[in-house]
């Protein structure tokens, strides 16, 4: 348990500082330190880095362009660095916690039922992601092609929403049943075994 | 028959999710320490009955509910929650997994019951030993096979020391070794003095376990007595239109040579070779997750990391454009909810042909709808259909673009035999069909049966019923 508190104590100041500071060099130092912490604590450091790189490649140019439309370029740079260091620090923190660990930590702050909702959300994001991939494949077998201009592509993505939602709702019923069967929530407290 | 007091008492139970009743006027009771088998074809209301018995239905799922169910003389409607003595294992283990590690999954229920840590460690070890998963306690559940996941879920519920256990299709999608293992587990649980209720359409090796059998047909309880007579009655119910086998024409439509798929060490498919002739029907079986769907996706050229050669109509598959392949191979997946994109039945059937720039004529559309038993549903929303209707719609919408090869993934699941045999009769004879299935009854219509085991494909002797 103390280990997760250590992680929290190390990462929280970084995130708060990233929120407060305005200087580019300090912000870069913050994101580097959070990456070092990830290297120490995280089990799959490589995966985190790849994810972050993908994420930043998309967001950084977009922020730079949008911000410089409404303000000067200098401001745009500061805003972008601030945003990216903030997201690096928070993603790094999330990647350092394992599911069971974060459940334990969250339920020491919130009621455990509420904490479990958050944990379950993160777990089922993966499932939904898999479902989307599969639906996309199925559409291709029906002769659908992922070509055309930007608008058409977005329209094609919207078509996916209904099947994904319906299936997730049906799954939710099963999850509710599984939770009930395991007596989840019949007492106000629960033990955390690990 | 064992003596004991009435543990579960069902009085005039009727239930429907919407307007139509799924269960109609059901009356029976279950005594303590009895083990009961509920038989019925898919769509007869087995799962719904189990949910009613366990109290999931008036409490978690809503609907039209008439009658009463008593557990230990408590009305399920009044308890407001599933009774603490009840454990229920649903069909799909995937949705019941709540944590990431095997040991955490088994301990989850005990943690909720506020047991202290030492006791939990002891119980987890004890049950892992009993269920033969002791060496997998530290595994990530994601990496287990389908059957092992099922075992973990049953272990997780067995640890909680519940009196009554419900199992929904415990044998579905398992291979014969896993079925034997499941038989052993259920026998052990029975020995421990638990009341066991199993819903299953094909109980095969489990038969000897039960003292009593209930048969459901279209939501009605038609039989309540010993297992042997019940099985006979079920055989009568499942009698359907005869589907005749046709002889294939000797013209190679699909030729697979040395196909492998996978990353690094864990190859899902290894060195697969087979030829398919025109109008041939081939059944491919194997445990869930053994790579049946992967093989089908490879045949459609939808996966990139494959090695080997696939010839479709005497040309390698890479020479075709993706749209051309889609027009030649129709694909029906297992989960119907994933393949519905439009807001009405006719639009859905038109979706494929529209993508290929074809238009299907009105007469053909009517013929399709009547063959698939969807004539009166033509304007309704696909998601408002029942599971069987949805599955027939997905087959119809694959057939509508007139592919020459049809791949069906578990086509029987959720289907009533009358409509399904009609569907089969309409497609057999002028199409090459690959069926991915566990259902032994489908082997009879197939010209050849293959089994995928550890990534390799072996031809099975036809007509050998398990």
XYZ file of C-alpha atoms in Angstrom:
660
model
C 0.000 0.000 0.000
C 2.800 2.428 0.944
C 4.238 1.990 -2.542
C 1.194 3.446 -4.217
C 1.230 6.349 -1.765
C 4.858 7.038 -2.699
C 3.912 7.119 -6.357
C 1.043 9.477 -5.633
C 3.254 11.786 -3.560
C 5.887 11.869 -6.317
C 3.515 12.528 -9.177
C 0.954 14.882 -7.645
C 3.378 17.847 -7.137
C 4.530 17.458 -10.753
C 0.984 17.731 -12.054
C 0.183 20.686 -9.806
C 3.404 22.463 -10.840
C 2.610 21.845 -14.500
C -0.734 23.506 -13.905
C 0.771 26.548 -12.190
C 4.064 27.257 -13.992
C 4.392 29.358 -17.139
C 8.081 28.965 -18.092
C 8.946 26.657 -20.934
C 12.203 25.332 -19.426
C 10.601 24.351 -16.092
C 7.740 22.656 -17.897
C 10.150 20.601 -19.961
C 12.013 19.624 -16.769
C 8.708 18.522 -15.258
C 7.829 16.287 -18.172
C 11.333 14.770 -18.194
C 11.200 14.002 -14.461
C 7.795 12.372 -14.840
C 9.216 10.214 -17.610
C 12.097 9.190 -15.324
C 9.605 8.199 -12.619
C 7.717 6.143 -15.207
C 10.937 4.362 -16.118
C 11.350 3.445 -12.444
C 7.795 2.356 -11.634
C 6.101 1.325 -14.846
C 6.232 -2.275 -16.044
C 5.909 -1.539 -19.744
C 7.797 1.703 -20.228
C 8.079 1.214 -23.972
C 4.330 0.974 -24.478
C 3.752 4.192 -22.525
C 6.348 6.062 -24.577
C 4.859 4.864 -27.866
C 1.391 5.878 -26.739
C 2.596 9.322 -25.643
C 4.470 9.872 -28.904
C 1.379 9.005 -30.939
C -0.741 11.301 -28.818
C 1.667 14.255 -28.996
C 2.221 14.007 -32.750
C -1.483 14.613 -33.172
C -2.110 17.253 -30.491
C 0.987 19.472 -30.644
C 0.620 20.793 -34.232
C -3.109 21.210 -33.761
C -2.667 23.289 -30.595
C 0.112 25.377 -32.168
C -1.990 26.266 -35.186
C -5.229 26.929 -33.325
C -3.601 28.973 -30.580
C -1.547 31.115 -32.955
C -4.722 32.005 -34.842
C -6.107 33.781 -31.771
C -2.901 34.937 -30.102
C 0.809 35.513 -30.766
C 3.137 32.656 -31.665
C 5.068 32.956 -28.371
C 1.888 32.440 -26.384
C 1.038 29.492 -28.585
C 4.363 27.826 -27.774
C 3.917 28.327 -24.031
C 0.364 26.976 -24.129
C 1.396 23.942 -26.152
C 4.316 23.063 -23.900
C 2.141 23.542 -20.827
C -0.578 21.325 -22.210
C 1.780 18.589 -23.336
C 3.769 18.496 -20.086
C 0.518 18.322 -18.146
C -0.700 15.425 -20.227
C 2.679 13.647 -20.080
C 2.722 13.886 -16.283
C -0.831 12.611 -15.905
C -0.493 9.790 -18.445
C 2.775 8.765 -16.799
C 1.027 8.586 -13.451
C -1.824 6.465 -14.818
C 0.597 4.066 -16.502
C 2.401 3.465 -13.198
C -0.665 2.156 -11.393
C -1.949 -1.346 -11.898
C -5.693 -1.875 -11.943
C -6.022 -3.519 -8.538
C -3.654 -0.980 -7.008
C -5.582 1.998 -8.296
C -8.831 0.459 -7.087
C -7.339 0.163 -3.617
C -5.981 3.699 -3.683
C -9.158 5.267 -5.046
C -11.338 3.488 -2.511
C -9.242 4.886 0.329
C -10.353 8.320 -0.896
C -13.863 7.692 -2.285
C -16.514 5.099 -1.369
C -15.431 1.816 -2.961
C -18.500 1.501 -5.174
C -17.628 4.778 -6.844
C -13.960 3.821 -7.148
C -14.902 0.570 -8.848
C -16.919 2.425 -11.489
C -13.792 4.361 -12.501
C -11.643 1.221 -12.585
C -14.225 -0.705 -14.575
C -14.432 2.167 -17.073
C -10.718 1.953 -17.795
C -10.907 -1.809 -18.187
C -13.817 -1.717 -20.597
C -12.225 0.967 -22.776
C -10.004 -1.835 -24.034
C -13.003 -4.028 -24.781
C -14.777 -1.258 -26.663
C -11.617 -0.553 -28.653
C -11.475 -4.194 -29.705
C -15.149 -4.121 -30.670
C -14.647 -1.073 -32.883
C -11.821 -2.822 -34.727
C -13.981 -5.861 -35.285
C -16.986 -3.874 -36.535
C -14.715 -2.069 -38.964
C -13.552 -5.421 -40.358
C -17.141 -6.637 -40.685
C -18.058 -3.525 -42.634
C -15.255 -4.230 -45.054
C -16.640 -7.705 -45.745
C -19.866 -6.040 -46.807
C -18.086 -4.029 -49.471
C -17.540 -0.839 -47.531
C -14.378 1.139 -48.385
C -12.525 3.571 -46.190
C -11.853 6.038 -48.975
C -13.027 9.535 -49.827
C -12.611 13.007 -48.393
C -12.392 14.009 -44.749
C -16.150 14.549 -44.322
C -16.977 11.134 -45.745
C -14.524 9.491 -43.382
C -16.099 11.184 -40.385
C -19.554 10.164 -41.594
C -18.344 6.568 -41.862
C -17.055 6.725 -38.274
C -20.451 7.962 -37.045
C -22.060 4.878 -38.564
C -20.086 2.779 -36.055
C -21.589 4.445 -32.992
C -24.934 2.596 -32.954
C -23.620 -1.001 -33.033
C -20.918 -0.213 -30.461
C -23.409 1.423 -28.094
C -26.044 -1.281 -28.368
C -23.543 -4.026 -27.704
C -21.985 -2.193 -24.760
C -25.420 -1.675 -23.200
C -26.198 -5.373 -23.511
C -22.845 -6.191 -21.953
C -23.571 -3.800 -19.081
C -26.541 -5.948 -18.082
C -24.322 -9.018 -17.817
C -21.733 -7.104 -15.798
C -24.442 -5.932 -13.397
C -25.540 -9.529 -12.937
C -21.965 -10.714 -12.371
C -21.447 -8.006 -9.731
C -24.675 -8.921 -7.950
C -23.768 -12.595 -7.869
C -20.435 -11.776 -6.230
C -22.274 -9.818 -3.527
C -20.711 -6.522 -4.589
C -21.963 -3.668 -2.439
C -23.901 -5.568 0.200
C -21.679 -4.200 2.971
C -20.398 -0.685 3.433
C -16.793 -1.841 3.680
C -14.784 -4.467 1.901
C -11.381 -6.033 2.433
C -8.601 -5.554 -0.074
C -6.628 -8.722 -0.490
C -3.547 -8.822 -2.644
C -34.914 -38.974 -5.230
C -33.486 -37.084 -2.298
C -35.781 -35.840 0.383
C -35.771 -32.283 1.558
C -37.837 -29.171 1.821
C -38.751 -26.997 -1.143
C -35.820 -24.668 -1.810
C -37.141 -22.957 -4.909
C -40.824 -22.733 -5.652
C -42.122 -21.306 -8.926
C -45.820 -20.440 -9.113
C -47.533 -19.556 -12.405
C -44.563 -17.605 -13.708
C -44.915 -15.671 -16.969
C -42.405 -13.184 -18.224
C -41.770 -11.072 -21.302
C -39.088 -8.483 -22.065
C -41.527 -6.430 -24.119
C -45.042 -7.236 -25.370
C -44.412 -10.875 -26.205
C -44.158 -13.425 -23.420
C -40.957 -15.479 -23.352
C -42.074 -17.683 -20.467
C -45.661 -18.801 -20.142
C -47.333 -20.068 -16.974
C -44.529 -22.127 -15.463
C -45.025 -24.117 -12.247
C -42.487 -26.359 -10.542
C -40.368 -26.645 -7.440
C -36.816 -27.661 -6.621
C -35.884 -29.480 -3.443
C -32.722 -29.075 -1.411
C -29.632 -30.844 -2.803
C -31.354 -31.771 -6.010
C -29.599 -31.379 -9.338
C -31.757 -30.355 -12.225
C -31.269 -30.089 -15.958
C -33.275 -27.621 -17.995
C -33.459 -28.699 -21.623
C -34.707 -26.755 -24.604
C -33.619 -25.552 -27.992
C -32.149 -22.062 -28.229
C -34.846 -19.428 -28.019
C -37.078 -21.585 -25.828
C -36.498 -19.401 -22.769
C -33.872 -21.326 -20.799
C -31.722 -18.332 -19.951
C -34.764 -16.235 -19.062
C -36.020 -18.964 -16.717
C -32.630 -19.156 -14.998
C -32.591 -15.397 -14.567
C -36.087 -15.531 -13.058
C -35.098 -18.291 -10.646
C -32.015 -16.422 -9.504
C -33.886 -13.165 -9.003
C -31.985 -11.201 -11.632
C -35.148 -10.629 -13.560
C -37.599 -8.718 -11.452
C -34.740 -6.792 -9.827
C -32.075 -5.931 -12.396
C -33.854 -6.550 -15.699
C -37.323 -5.152 -16.166
C -40.251 -6.526 -18.105
C -43.758 -7.920 -17.826
C -43.684 -10.174 -14.782
C -46.607 -12.299 -13.622
C -46.508 -14.987 -10.944
C -44.141 -15.610 -8.075
C -40.794 -17.231 -7.380
C -39.896 -18.187 -3.830
C -36.360 -18.928 -2.677
C -36.272 -20.342 0.844
C -39.829 -19.018 1.251
C -38.737 -15.474 0.342
C -40.388 -13.793 -2.630
C -37.622 -12.754 -5.077
C -39.534 -9.599 -5.902
C -39.405 -8.456 -2.293
C -35.723 -9.145 -1.598
C -34.744 -6.346 -4.055
C -31.427 -8.054 -4.712
C -30.109 -11.408 -5.732
C -30.358 -13.740 -2.751
C -27.047 -14.287 -0.983
C -27.299 -18.041 -1.327
C -27.451 -17.905 -5.115
C -24.550 -18.187 -7.494
C -25.029 -17.820 -11.215
C -22.601 -18.476 -14.043
C -23.646 -16.837 -17.298
C -22.857 -18.194 -20.710
C -20.167 -15.774 -21.800
C -17.230 -15.675 -19.344
C -15.815 -12.583 -21.040
C -18.416 -10.195 -19.598
C -18.249 -11.663 -16.102
C -14.559 -10.969 -15.608
C -14.266 -8.005 -13.275
C -10.544 -7.818 -12.531
C -7.313 -8.498 -14.379
C -5.527 -11.268 -12.474
C -6.764 -14.808 -11.831
C -6.165 -14.681 -8.082
C -7.929 -11.307 -7.764
C -10.874 -12.633 -9.730
C -11.301 -15.583 -7.377
C -10.912 -13.363 -4.330
C -13.308 -10.648 -5.542
C -16.437 -12.158 -3.998
C -14.702 -12.943 -0.711
C -13.457 -9.371 -0.450
C -17.022 -8.166 -0.819
C -18.096 -10.479 1.972
C -15.473 -8.807 4.218
C -13.503 -11.957 5.022
C -10.148 -11.268 6.606
C -7.023 -11.508 4.490
C -5.634 -14.753 5.877
C -8.893 -16.580 5.302
C -9.097 -15.264 1.748
C -5.568 -16.476 0.922
C -6.428 -19.891 2.299
C -9.703 -20.175 0.398
C -8.231 -18.954 -2.898
C -5.474 -21.550 -2.698
C -7.868 -24.310 -1.724
C -10.244 -23.684 -4.594
C -7.481 -23.097 -7.131
C -6.178 -26.540 -6.220
C -9.622 -28.073 -6.566
C -10.180 -26.481 -9.954
C -6.642 -27.267 -11.137
C -5.645 -23.667 -11.819
C -3.059 -23.370 -9.046
C -0.206 -22.811 -11.496
C -2.128 -20.030 -13.238
C -2.966 -17.928 -10.171
C -0.627 -15.100 -11.183
C -1.623 -15.065 -14.830
C -3.359 -12.224 -16.567
C -6.897 -13.425 -17.332
C -6.585 -12.042 -20.854
C -3.999 -14.740 -21.673
C -6.158 -17.695 -20.638
C -8.129 -19.817 -23.070
C -11.916 -19.635 -23.245
C -12.441 -22.812 -21.223
C -10.008 -21.707 -18.524
C -11.810 -18.387 -18.212
C -15.021 -20.317 -17.615
C -13.273 -22.349 -14.940
C -11.998 -19.220 -13.190
C -15.505 -17.747 -13.079
C -16.946 -20.954 -11.612
C -14.124 -21.076 -9.060
C -14.825 -17.459 -8.106
C -18.455 -18.280 -7.372
C -17.749 -21.637 -5.714
C -15.451 -20.002 -3.133
C -18.322 -17.929 -1.833
C -19.974 -21.071 -0.454
C -23.377 -20.545 -1.990
C -26.151 -23.090 -1.600
C -27.696 -22.919 -5.057
C -25.686 -22.737 -8.274
C -27.110 -21.912 -11.694
C -25.181 -22.641 -14.863
C -26.197 -21.248 -18.229
C -24.854 -23.468 -21.011
C -21.663 -24.534 -19.231
C -20.616 -26.719 -22.160
C -21.126 -24.301 -25.018
C -18.024 -23.523 -27.103
C -15.836 -26.071 -25.286
C -13.865 -28.942 -26.765
C -14.260 -32.502 -25.509
C -11.426 -32.390 -22.936
C -12.779 -29.222 -21.384
C -16.254 -30.759 -21.339
C -14.905 -33.667 -19.318
C -13.217 -31.229 -16.948
C -16.497 -29.339 -16.552
C -18.248 -32.639 -15.753
C -15.678 -33.319 -13.048
C -16.172 -29.866 -11.522
C -19.951 -30.114 -11.468
C -19.761 -33.571 -9.933
C -17.494 -32.242 -7.222
C -19.819 -29.356 -6.481
C -22.722 -31.778 -6.282
C -20.774 -33.928 -3.836
C -20.271 -30.890 -1.626
C -24.039 -30.775 -1.204
C -24.928 -27.910 -3.508
C -28.184 -27.597 -5.385
C -27.296 -27.415 -9.070
C -29.470 -26.161 -11.908
C -28.028 -26.398 -15.417
C -29.597 -25.054 -18.605
C -28.168 -26.750 -21.661
C -29.382 -27.729 -25.093
C -26.896 -30.500 -25.668
C -25.924 -32.005 -22.304
C -23.907 -34.928 -23.806
C -21.639 -36.185 -21.005
C -23.418 -34.304 -18.214
C -26.535 -36.506 -18.492
C -25.655 -38.839 -15.648
C -25.343 -36.012 -13.154
C -28.969 -35.065 -12.751
C -31.935 -36.517 -10.890
C -34.536 -34.576 -12.769
C -35.044 -32.834 -16.064
C -37.339 -30.034 -17.236
C -38.036 -29.490 -20.912
C -39.004 -26.080 -22.231
C -40.637 -25.518 -25.580
C -41.511 -22.018 -26.794
C -41.669 -20.763 -23.222
C -43.859 -23.523 -21.848
C -42.839 -26.262 -19.473
C -43.764 -29.416 -21.377
C -42.020 -32.072 -19.320
C -40.945 -32.632 -15.742
C -39.485 -36.049 -15.009
C -36.444 -38.237 -15.485
C -33.591 -37.322 -17.789
C -33.894 -40.145 -20.321
C -37.488 -39.380 -21.271
C -36.692 -35.678 -21.358
C -33.912 -36.178 -23.889
C -36.232 -38.201 -26.088
C -38.847 -35.476 -25.987
C -36.236 -32.875 -26.911
C -35.252 -34.965 -29.909
C -38.886 -34.908 -31.024
C -39.070 -31.127 -30.641
C -35.916 -30.515 -32.660
C -37.236 -32.476 -35.632
C -37.105 -30.091 -38.580
C -37.175 -29.904 -42.360
C -34.701 -32.271 -43.846
C -31.603 -30.593 -45.194
C -30.061 -32.691 -47.911
C -26.398 -32.760 -48.750
C -25.379 -31.950 -52.307
C -22.408 -33.217 -54.241
C -19.800 -30.602 -55.101
C -18.596 -29.837 -58.618
C -14.933 -30.611 -59.130
C -13.670 -27.082 -59.665
C -11.277 -25.614 -57.141
C -12.749 -22.372 -55.811
C -10.441 -21.788 -52.915
C -6.968 -23.193 -52.457
C -5.007 -22.522 -49.284
C -1.325 -23.394 -49.193
C 0.919 -23.236 -46.111
C -1.070 -20.490 -44.467
C 0.363 -19.233 -41.161
C -0.670 -16.331 -39.044
C 0.660 -14.839 -35.834
C 3.419 -12.852 -34.262
C 6.702 -14.330 -33.155
C 6.480 -17.474 -31.121
C 2.741 -17.747 -30.611
C 1.441 -18.567 -34.034
C -2.329 -18.793 -34.059
C -2.398 -20.685 -37.345
C 0.395 -22.977 -38.532
C 0.836 -24.391 -41.984
C -2.746 -24.773 -43.070
C -3.505 -26.521 -46.355
C -6.898 -27.228 -47.843
C -8.850 -27.060 -51.074
C -12.494 -26.210 -51.471
C -14.513 -27.287 -54.505
C -17.444 -25.396 -55.951
C -20.716 -25.871 -54.014
C -18.955 -27.819 -51.306
C -19.966 -27.434 -47.680
C -17.136 -27.517 -45.175
C -17.451 -27.439 -41.405
C -14.521 -26.161 -39.361
C -14.541 -26.817 -35.642
C -12.249 -26.309 -32.661
C -12.240 -24.741 -29.243
C -13.191 -21.111 -28.871
C -10.181 -18.901 -29.560
C -8.367 -21.584 -31.547
C -8.273 -19.379 -34.645
C -11.408 -20.200 -36.607
C -12.399 -16.579 -37.041
C -8.785 -15.641 -37.740
C -8.693 -18.189 -40.550
C -11.892 -16.774 -42.022
C -10.503 -13.234 -41.862
C -7.324 -14.416 -43.585
C -9.411 -15.845 -46.417
C -10.970 -12.409 -46.932
C -7.515 -10.803 -46.953
C -8.433 -8.611 -43.984
C -5.388 -9.432 -41.874
C -1.944 -8.243 -42.844
C 0.550 -10.441 -41.036
C -0.193 -13.685 -42.785
C 2.221 -15.911 -44.653
C 1.476 -18.466 -47.315
C -0.680 -18.480 -50.384
C -4.407 -18.291 -50.873
C -5.911 -18.775 -54.309
C -9.441 -17.590 -54.940
C -10.919 -18.631 -58.303
C -7.440 -19.553 -59.603
C -5.944 -16.144 -58.784
C -3.938 -15.269 -55.674
C -5.875 -13.188 -53.245
C -3.451 -10.236 -53.398
C -4.361 -9.665 -57.048
C -7.905 -8.710 -56.122
C -9.047 -5.364 -54.783
C -10.628 -5.515 -51.345
C -14.032 -4.710 -52.794
C -13.810 -7.535 -55.304
C -13.082 -10.036 -52.548
C -16.009 -8.707 -50.531
C -18.311 -9.259 -53.496
C -17.097 -12.852 -53.852
C -17.012 -13.869 -50.188
C -19.967 -13.184 -47.901
C -19.215 -13.220 -44.192
C -21.662 -13.682 -41.319
C -20.159 -13.124 -37.892
C -21.313 -14.537 -34.609
C -22.433 -11.381 -32.868
C -25.339 -9.887 -34.839
C -25.157 -6.554 -33.014
C -21.839 -5.799 -34.687
C -23.182 -6.049 -38.214
C -26.214 -3.806 -38.220
C -25.620 -0.369 -39.683
C -28.966 0.792 -41.076
C -32.294 1.679 -39.494
C -34.660 -0.714 -41.243
C -34.601 -4.342 -42.343
C -34.869 -3.585 -46.068
C -32.172 -0.898 -45.866
C -29.916 -3.339 -44.079
C -30.377 -5.958 -46.810
C -29.692 -3.295 -49.424
C -26.510 -2.080 -47.714
C -24.172 -4.641 -49.282
C -25.507 -4.386 -52.868
C -25.439 -0.577 -52.595
C -21.748 -0.649 -51.781
C -21.149 -2.742 -54.904
C -23.312 -0.440 -57.025
C -25.996 -3.065 -57.528
C -29.736 -2.773 -56.972
C -31.802 -5.776 -55.959
C -35.250 -6.027 -57.522
C -38.430 -5.974 -55.472
C -39.393 -9.543 -56.285
C -36.002 -10.790 -55.178
C -36.213 -8.802 -51.978
C -39.630 -10.291 -51.215
C -38.332 -13.767 -51.881
C -35.379 -13.225 -49.566
C -37.617 -11.852 -46.816
C -40.055 -14.749 -47.004
C -37.268 -17.352 -47.114
C -35.748 -15.882 -43.976
C -39.072 -15.447 -42.174
C -38.814 -11.674 -42.048
C -41.709 -10.675 -44.335
C -43.762 -8.990 -41.632
C -40.730 -7.177 -40.189
C -39.577 -5.383 -43.339
C -39.889 -1.841 -41.974
C -39.000 -2.410 -38.335
C -35.680 -1.412 -36.815
C -33.146 -4.265 -36.841
C -32.342 -3.808 -33.154
C -35.986 -4.429 -32.228
C -35.845 -7.970 -33.640
C -35.271 -11.072 -31.534
C -31.836 -12.721 -31.504
C -32.836 -15.418 -33.990
C -34.394 -12.881 -36.338
C -31.331 -10.663 -36.103
C -29.097 -13.573 -37.017
C -31.270 -14.470 -39.998
C -31.187 -10.839 -41.088
C -27.386 -10.845 -41.018
C -27.334 -13.956 -43.217
C -29.880 -12.378 -45.566
C -27.841 -9.203 -45.867
C -24.716 -11.212 -46.685
C -26.553 -13.295 -49.279
C -28.211 -10.282 -50.914
C -24.998 -9.178 -52.634
C -24.759 -12.650 -54.210
C -21.381 -13.886 -53.077
C -20.188 -17.222 -54.423
C -18.603 -18.265 -51.144
C -20.371 -17.842 -47.823
C -18.625 -18.029 -44.451
C -20.915 -18.578 -41.462
C -19.529 -18.182 -37.946
C -21.591 -20.221 -35.444
C -24.818 -19.957 -37.455
C -26.991 -22.086 -35.140
C -26.493 -20.015 -32.018
C -29.840 -18.438 -31.011
C -31.647 -19.888 -34.015
C -34.797 -22.031 -34.008
C -34.405 -25.180 -36.149
C -37.499 -24.670 -38.298
C -36.427 -21.311 -39.717
C -32.794 -22.256 -39.850
C -33.382 -25.366 -41.945
C -35.427 -23.225 -44.325
C -32.522 -20.791 -44.610
C -30.051 -23.618 -45.189
C -32.226 -25.157 -47.870
C -32.333 -21.847 -49.729
C -28.536 -21.459 -49.818
C -27.322 -25.037 -50.156
C -26.719 -26.243 -53.677
C -25.705 -23.025 -55.374
C -23.088 -21.687 -52.984
C -19.825 -22.801 -51.493
C -20.229 -22.654 -47.732
C -17.691 -22.671 -44.912
C -19.266 -23.172 -41.503
C -17.311 -22.417 -38.337
C -19.119 -24.295 -35.606
C -19.103 -26.492 -32.501
C -22.507 -27.925 -33.267
C -22.185 -31.606 -34.106
C -25.615 -31.622 -35.765
C -24.223 -29.422 -38.524
C -21.543 -31.953 -39.435
C -24.210 -34.060 -41.105
C -24.826 -31.540 -43.874
C -21.137 -30.903 -44.448
C -19.173 -32.719 -47.133
C -16.017 -32.537 -45.070
C -15.254 -31.630 -41.458
C -11.988 -30.071 -40.292
C -10.741 -29.459 -36.801
C -8.256 -26.801 -35.757
C -6.095 -27.907 -32.860
C -3.027 -26.034 -31.611
C -3.034 -23.996 -34.804
C -3.011 -26.969 -37.170
C -5.901 -28.185 -39.225
C -6.808 -31.880 -39.389
C -9.577 -33.554 -41.327
C -12.095 -35.319 -39.147
C -13.973 -38.470 -40.020
C -17.451 -37.500 -41.069
C -20.559 -38.833 -39.342
C -18.785 -39.639 -36.106
C -21.124 -38.229 -33.502
C -19.642 -37.409 -30.141
